[in-house]
Amino acid sequence: MTILLVGGTGTTGKRLTQLLQNANYSFLIASRSPEKLPEEHRGQGVKFDWNDPTTFENPFKADTNIDRVYLICAVAVDRLAIMKPWIDLAVSKGVKRIVLVSASVFPYGGESAGAVHKYIAELGIDYCVLRPTWFMENFSTQFYHAICENNEIATSALDGRVALVSVDDIMEVAFRALVDEKSHNTDHVIVGPELLSYDEAVGILSEVIGRKITHRHMPQTEAKEFYMSFGIPEDYALMLIGVEGEIANGNEEAQFHRENKIVGETHIRDFFQTNRDIWIRK
């Protein structure tokens, strides 16, 4: 058995590789730049790019024993159109279980990742779909420079509340979904243990680092430019703004109150304390 990680170099994939390595599972990391993998994983990397179909067979040429896949969605609005050919190829090559990372705001059969969710669920293979809320780790990635340089974060979430969740907690679920003998064959909405607005979250961060951090309510026009500054296409940036709006309109808070959710153990204050040095000005 070999587990293929499509998106294994991102925030979630890095944590998952640690869990798999610690448990002595065989895995392969699909990446656009496998040569940039840490030295310890350099021999486990293979070139893969959603925008280059000529790379689609590379993982299966590198390892003929791939039977399980951890799958991060392509960066696109119509994700299924891009991902379907590769998913079909993977199944034809012997993949028997797919664990897909979606999001709490994308239900089965809905737009974007929701359509991929539906397609995988109807393939007749083992599957699990992870639907986490927003990551605590956004404070150390997406918001990092704004916090360190401007003492602020900016979102279009307004005063909406969300149960921010740690990637560590999400990846514990992903690990079990990949290696459990009995397939989960369902979706898991994964939330953090407390509901907070971003105003409340930066208030806690301010206490932890001893410096006032504020939450600036960002107009959608500015939000679009912000996302596009990361090289994100305009249509995808607009989709992200809509997703962030789910916090403002209360849909993320509703996820916290739903039944059959998985609640992570990490509290935001503990996350900030553990990673405190990241935001301390040198």
Short mmCIF file of C-alpha atoms in Angstrom, two decimals:
data_model
loop_
_atom_site.label_atom_id
_atom_site.label_comp_id
_atom_site.label_asym_id
_atom_site.label_seq_id
_atom_site.Cartn_x
_atom_site.Cartn_y
_atom_site.Cartn_z
CA MET A 1 0.00 0.00 0.00
CA THR A 2 1.25 3.46 -0.93
CA ILE A 3 -0.59 6.67 -0.08
CA LEU A 4 -0.33 9.46 -2.64
CA LEU A 5 -0.50 13.00 -1.29
CA VAL A 6 -1.74 15.41 -3.95
CA GLY A 7 -1.03 18.72 -2.25
CA GLY A 8 1.50 17.22 0.12
CA THR A 9 3.64 20.35 0.35
CA GLY A 10 0.92 22.67 1.64
CA THR A 11 -0.06 23.53 5.20
CA THR A 12 -2.12 20.37 5.66
CA GLY A 13 0.10 18.03 3.67
CA LYS A 14 3.22 18.80 5.69
CA ARG A 15 1.48 17.77 8.90
CA LEU A 16 0.05 14.65 7.29
CA THR A 17 3.46 13.52 6.03
CA GLN A 18 4.70 13.69 9.63
CA LEU A 19 1.86 11.49 10.85
CA LEU A 20 2.36 8.95 8.07
CA GLN A 21 6.11 8.87 8.55
CA ASN A 22 5.81 8.42 12.30
CA ALA A 23 3.47 5.47 11.71
CA ASN A 24 5.78 3.96 9.05
CA TYR A 25 3.34 4.20 6.14
CA SER A 26 4.66 4.35 2.59
CA PHE A 27 3.74 7.60 0.83
CA LEU A 28 4.50 9.62 -2.28
CA ILE A 29 4.25 13.42 -2.52
CA ALA A 30 2.89 14.93 -5.74
CA SER A 31 4.16 18.47 -6.22
CA ARG A 32 4.72 21.04 -8.94
CA SER A 33 8.29 21.39 -7.64
CA PRO A 34 9.38 18.08 -6.10
CA GLU A 35 13.00 19.26 -6.18
CA LYS A 36 12.08 21.79 -3.47
CA LEU A 37 10.88 19.17 -1.00
CA PRO A 38 12.83 18.89 2.26
CA GLU A 39 15.87 16.68 1.83
CA GLU A 40 14.35 13.93 3.95
CA HIS A 41 11.43 13.63 1.49
CA ARG A 42 13.26 14.42 -1.76
CA GLY A 43 13.16 10.77 -2.83
CA GLN A 44 9.41 10.60 -2.18
CA GLY A 45 8.45 13.43 -4.53
CA VAL A 46 7.02 13.30 -8.03
CA LYS A 47 6.14 16.13 -10.40
CA PHE A 48 2.41 16.81 -10.69
CA ASP A 49 0.52 19.89 -11.84
CA TRP A 50 -3.25 20.20 -12.23
CA ASN A 51 -2.65 22.62 -15.11
CA ASP A 52 -0.40 20.16 -16.99
CA PRO A 53 -2.17 16.91 -17.91
CA THR A 54 1.12 15.46 -19.16
CA THR A 55 2.08 15.07 -15.47
CA PHE A 56 -1.06 13.15 -14.50
CA GLU A 57 0.46 9.68 -14.93
CA ASN A 58 3.72 10.51 -13.18
CA PRO A 59 2.70 9.27 -9.71
CA PHE A 60 1.65 5.88 -11.07
CA LYS A 61 4.85 5.53 -13.05
CA ALA A 62 6.82 6.30 -9.90
CA ASP A 63 4.94 3.78 -7.73
CA THR A 64 2.59 1.08 -9.01
CA ASN A 65 1.33 0.31 -5.49
CA ILE A 66 -0.66 3.54 -4.99
CA ASP A 67 -4.08 2.56 -3.68
CA ARG A 68 -5.07 5.54 -1.50
CA VAL A 69 -5.03 9.25 -2.26
CA TYR A 70 -5.11 12.37 -0.12
CA LEU A 71 -6.50 15.01 -2.44
CA ILE A 72 -6.31 18.80 -2.29
CA CYS A 73 -8.51 20.52 -4.86
CA ALA A 74 -7.16 22.36 -7.88
CA VAL A 75 -7.13 26.16 -7.59
CA ALA A 76 -10.08 26.89 -9.87
CA VAL A 77 -13.76 27.77 -9.73
CA ASP A 78 -14.87 24.74 -11.77
CA ARG A 79 -12.70 22.27 -9.92
CA LEU A 80 -14.44 19.15 -11.16
CA ALA A 81 -13.71 19.97 -14.82
CA ILE A 82 -9.99 20.00 -14.05
CA MET A 83 -9.90 17.14 -11.53
CA LYS A 84 -12.27 14.58 -13.08
CA PRO A 85 -9.84 13.27 -15.75
CA TRP A 86 -7.17 12.62 -13.14
CA ILE A 87 -9.59 11.07 -10.65
CA ASP A 88 -10.79 8.69 -13.37
CA LEU A 89 -7.17 7.86 -14.23
CA ALA A 90 -6.36 7.20 -10.58
CA VAL A 91 -9.24 4.75 -10.22
CA SER A 92 -8.19 2.98 -13.44
CA LYS A 93 -4.67 2.63 -11.97
CA GLY A 94 -5.95 0.86 -8.86
CA VAL A 95 -6.78 3.64 -6.39
CA LYS A 96 -9.43 2.28 -4.04
CA ARG A 97 -9.79 5.11 -1.53
CA ILE A 98 -9.79 8.90 -1.88
CA VAL A 99 -9.76 11.37 1.01
CA LEU A 100 -10.74 14.80 -0.32
CA VAL A 101 -10.21 18.12 1.46
CA SER A 102 -13.19 20.38 0.83
CA ALA A 103 -14.60 23.04 3.18
CA SER A 104 -17.50 23.48 5.57
CA VAL A 105 -19.25 25.87 3.18
CA PHE A 106 -19.29 23.43 0.23
CA PRO A 107 -22.04 20.81 0.72
CA TYR A 108 -22.36 17.61 -1.28
CA GLY A 109 -23.31 18.49 -4.84
CA GLY A 110 -22.78 22.21 -4.33
CA GLU A 111 -20.45 24.50 -6.23
CA SER A 112 -16.70 24.10 -6.52
CA ALA A 113 -15.41 21.39 -4.17
CA GLY A 114 -19.00 20.29 -3.52
CA ALA A 115 -19.21 18.97 -7.08
CA VAL A 116 -15.96 17.02 -6.62
CA HIS A 117 -17.36 15.64 -3.36
CA LYS A 118 -20.44 14.32 -5.16
CA TYR A 119 -18.42 12.80 -7.99
CA ILE A 120 -16.07 10.91 -5.67
CA ALA A 121 -18.93 9.72 -3.45
CA GLU A 122 -20.68 8.21 -6.46
CA LEU A 123 -17.64 6.40 -7.90
CA GLY A 124 -18.25 3.27 -5.87
CA ILE A 125 -14.84 3.33 -4.15
CA ASP A 126 -13.92 4.04 -0.53
CA TYR A 127 -13.93 7.75 0.24
CA CYS A 128 -14.03 10.44 2.89
CA VAL A 129 -14.51 14.19 2.47
CA LEU A 130 -13.06 16.56 5.06
CA ARG A 131 -15.00 19.81 5.42
CA PRO A 132 -13.09 21.97 7.90
CA THR A 133 -13.90 25.53 8.83
CA TRP A 134 -11.25 28.25 8.51
CA PHE A 135 -7.71 27.41 9.64
CA MET A 136 -6.05 28.93 12.69
CA GLU A 137 -2.87 28.68 10.62
CA ASN A 138 -4.11 31.52 8.41
CA PHE A 139 -2.73 33.80 11.11
CA SER A 140 0.79 32.49 10.45
CA THR A 141 0.46 32.38 6.65
CA GLN A 142 -2.18 34.53 4.94
CA PHE A 143 -2.26 37.16 7.71
CA TYR A 144 1.41 36.97 8.69
CA HIS A 145 2.80 40.02 6.88
CA ALA A 146 -0.16 42.25 7.74
CA ILE A 147 0.19 41.37 11.42
CA CYS A 148 3.94 41.93 11.52
CA GLU A 149 4.03 45.03 9.33
CA ASN A 150 0.69 46.75 9.96
CA ASN A 151 -0.56 45.29 13.26
CA GLU A 152 -3.79 44.22 11.62
CA ILE A 153 -5.63 41.58 9.68
CA ALA A 154 -8.18 42.50 7.01
CA THR A 155 -11.18 40.38 6.02
CA SER A 156 -14.68 40.80 4.64
CA ALA A 157 -16.09 38.56 7.39
CA LEU A 158 -17.42 41.60 9.33
CA ASP A 159 -18.60 40.57 12.81
CA GLY A 160 -19.47 37.01 11.85
CA ARG A 161 -18.23 34.21 14.06
CA VAL A 162 -16.38 31.06 13.05
CA ALA A 163 -15.00 28.06 14.95
CA LEU A 164 -11.40 28.36 13.75
CA VAL A 165 -9.76 24.93 13.62
CA SER A 166 -6.15 23.78 13.80
CA VAL A 167 -4.56 21.91 10.90
CA ASP A 168 -3.20 19.43 13.45
CA ASP A 169 -6.75 18.50 14.41
CA ILE A 170 -7.87 18.25 10.78
CA MET A 171 -4.95 16.01 9.85
CA GLU A 172 -5.67 13.62 12.71
CA VAL A 173 -9.01 13.00 11.00
CA ALA A 174 -7.36 12.75 7.58
CA PHE A 175 -4.86 10.20 8.88
CA ARG A 176 -7.59 7.98 10.27
CA ALA A 177 -9.65 8.32 7.08
CA LEU A 178 -6.66 7.12 5.05
CA VAL A 179 -5.47 4.22 7.20
CA ASP A 180 -8.55 2.88 9.03
CA GLU A 181 -9.44 -0.59 7.82
CA LYS A 182 -13.11 0.35 7.54
CA SER A 183 -13.64 3.26 5.16
CA HIS A 184 -15.51 6.26 6.57
CA ASN A 185 -17.58 6.73 3.37
CA THR A 186 -18.99 10.05 4.54
CA ASP A 187 -18.07 13.68 4.98
CA HIS A 188 -16.76 15.14 8.22
CA VAL A 189 -17.43 18.77 9.13
CA ILE A 190 -14.49 19.69 11.36
CA VAL A 191 -14.71 22.74 13.63
CA GLY A 192 -12.67 24.28 16.41
CA PRO A 193 -13.85 24.21 20.05
CA GLU A 194 -15.02 27.84 20.26
CA LEU A 195 -16.87 30.42 18.21
CA LEU A 196 -15.04 33.69 17.71
CA SER A 197 -15.30 36.76 15.53
CA TYR A 198 -12.05 37.92 14.01
CA ASP A 199 -12.23 40.94 16.32
CA GLU A 200 -12.22 38.55 19.28
CA ALA A 201 -9.46 36.41 17.78
CA VAL A 202 -7.07 39.34 17.26
CA GLY A 203 -7.90 40.50 20.79
CA ILE A 204 -6.53 37.20 22.09
CA LEU A 205 -3.50 37.47 19.81
CA SER A 206 -2.85 40.98 21.14
CA GLU A 207 -2.80 39.66 24.70
CA VAL A 208 -0.45 36.82 23.80
CA ILE A 209 2.15 38.88 21.92
CA GLY A 210 1.82 42.09 23.95
CA ARG A 211 1.01 44.27 20.96
CA LYS A 212 -2.36 45.54 19.77
CA ILE A 213 -3.56 43.84 16.59
CA THR A 214 -6.81 44.99 14.98
CA HIS A 215 -9.27 43.50 12.51
CA ARG A 216 -10.04 45.81 9.62
CA HIS A 217 -13.32 45.18 7.82
CA MET A 218 -12.30 45.02 4.17
CA PRO A 219 -14.63 46.04 1.32
CA GLN A 220 -15.09 43.31 -1.28
CA THR A 221 -13.35 45.37 -3.98
CA GLU A 222 -10.24 45.56 -1.81
CA ALA A 223 -10.56 41.89 -0.91
CA LYS A 224 -10.44 40.97 -4.59
CA GLU A 225 -7.21 42.92 -5.08
CA PHE A 226 -5.79 41.34 -1.92
CA TYR A 227 -6.37 37.79 -3.11
CA MET A 228 -5.17 38.56 -6.62
CA SER A 229 -1.91 39.88 -5.17
CA PHE A 230 -1.09 36.24 -4.37
CA GLY A 231 -1.39 35.35 -8.05
CA ILE A 232 -4.95 34.05 -7.70
CA PRO A 233 -7.13 34.44 -10.84
CA GLU A 234 -9.93 37.00 -10.63
CA ASP A 235 -12.79 34.47 -10.83
CA TYR A 236 -11.25 32.39 -8.05
CA ALA A 237 -10.66 35.50 -5.94
CA LEU A 238 -14.36 36.37 -6.28
CA MET A 239 -15.27 32.85 -5.16
CA LEU A 240 -13.04 33.23 -2.08
CA ILE A 241 -14.78 36.50 -1.23
CA GLY A 242 -18.10 34.70 -1.40
CA VAL A 243 -16.79 31.97 0.86
CA GLU A 244 -15.53 34.54 3.37
CA GLY A 245 -18.96 36.11 3.21
CA GLU A 246 -20.33 32.87 4.67
CA ILE A 247 -18.78 33.98 7.95
CA ALA A 248 -20.44 37.39 7.74
CA ASN A 249 -23.89 35.93 7.03
CA GLY A 250 -23.75 33.43 9.89
CA ASN A 251 -23.36 30.21 7.92
CA GLU A 252 -20.06 29.32 9.57
CA GLU A 253 -21.58 29.82 13.00
CA ALA A 254 -24.36 27.44 11.99
CA GLN A 255 -21.76 24.77 11.20
CA PHE A 256 -20.64 24.89 14.83
CA HIS A 257 -24.16 24.05 16.02
CA ARG A 258 -24.84 21.21 13.58
CA GLU A 259 -25.01 17.59 14.70
CA ASN A 260 -22.43 14.95 13.71
CA LYS A 261 -19.53 17.39 13.56
CA ILE A 262 -15.99 16.67 14.72
CA VAL A 263 -14.65 19.20 17.22
CA GLY A 264 -10.90 19.79 17.33
CA GLU A 265 -9.11 20.10 20.66
CA THR A 266 -6.89 23.10 19.95
CA HIS A 267 -8.06 26.46 21.33
CA ILE A 268 -6.99 29.63 19.54
CA ARG A 269 -5.16 30.98 22.61
CA ASP A 270 -3.12 27.78 22.83
CA PHE A 271 -2.29 28.04 19.12
CA PHE A 272 -1.15 31.64 19.55
CA GLN A 273 0.92 30.75 22.64
CA THR A 274 2.63 27.85 20.89
CA ASN A 275 3.50 29.95 17.85
CA ARG A 276 4.01 33.26 19.65
CA ASP A 277 7.51 33.92 18.30
CA ILE A 278 6.19 34.02 14.72
CA TRP A 279 4.57 37.42 15.30
CA ILE A 280 7.19 38.94 17.62
CA ARG A 281 9.07 41.72 15.86
CA LYS A 282 12.79 41.09 15.82
#
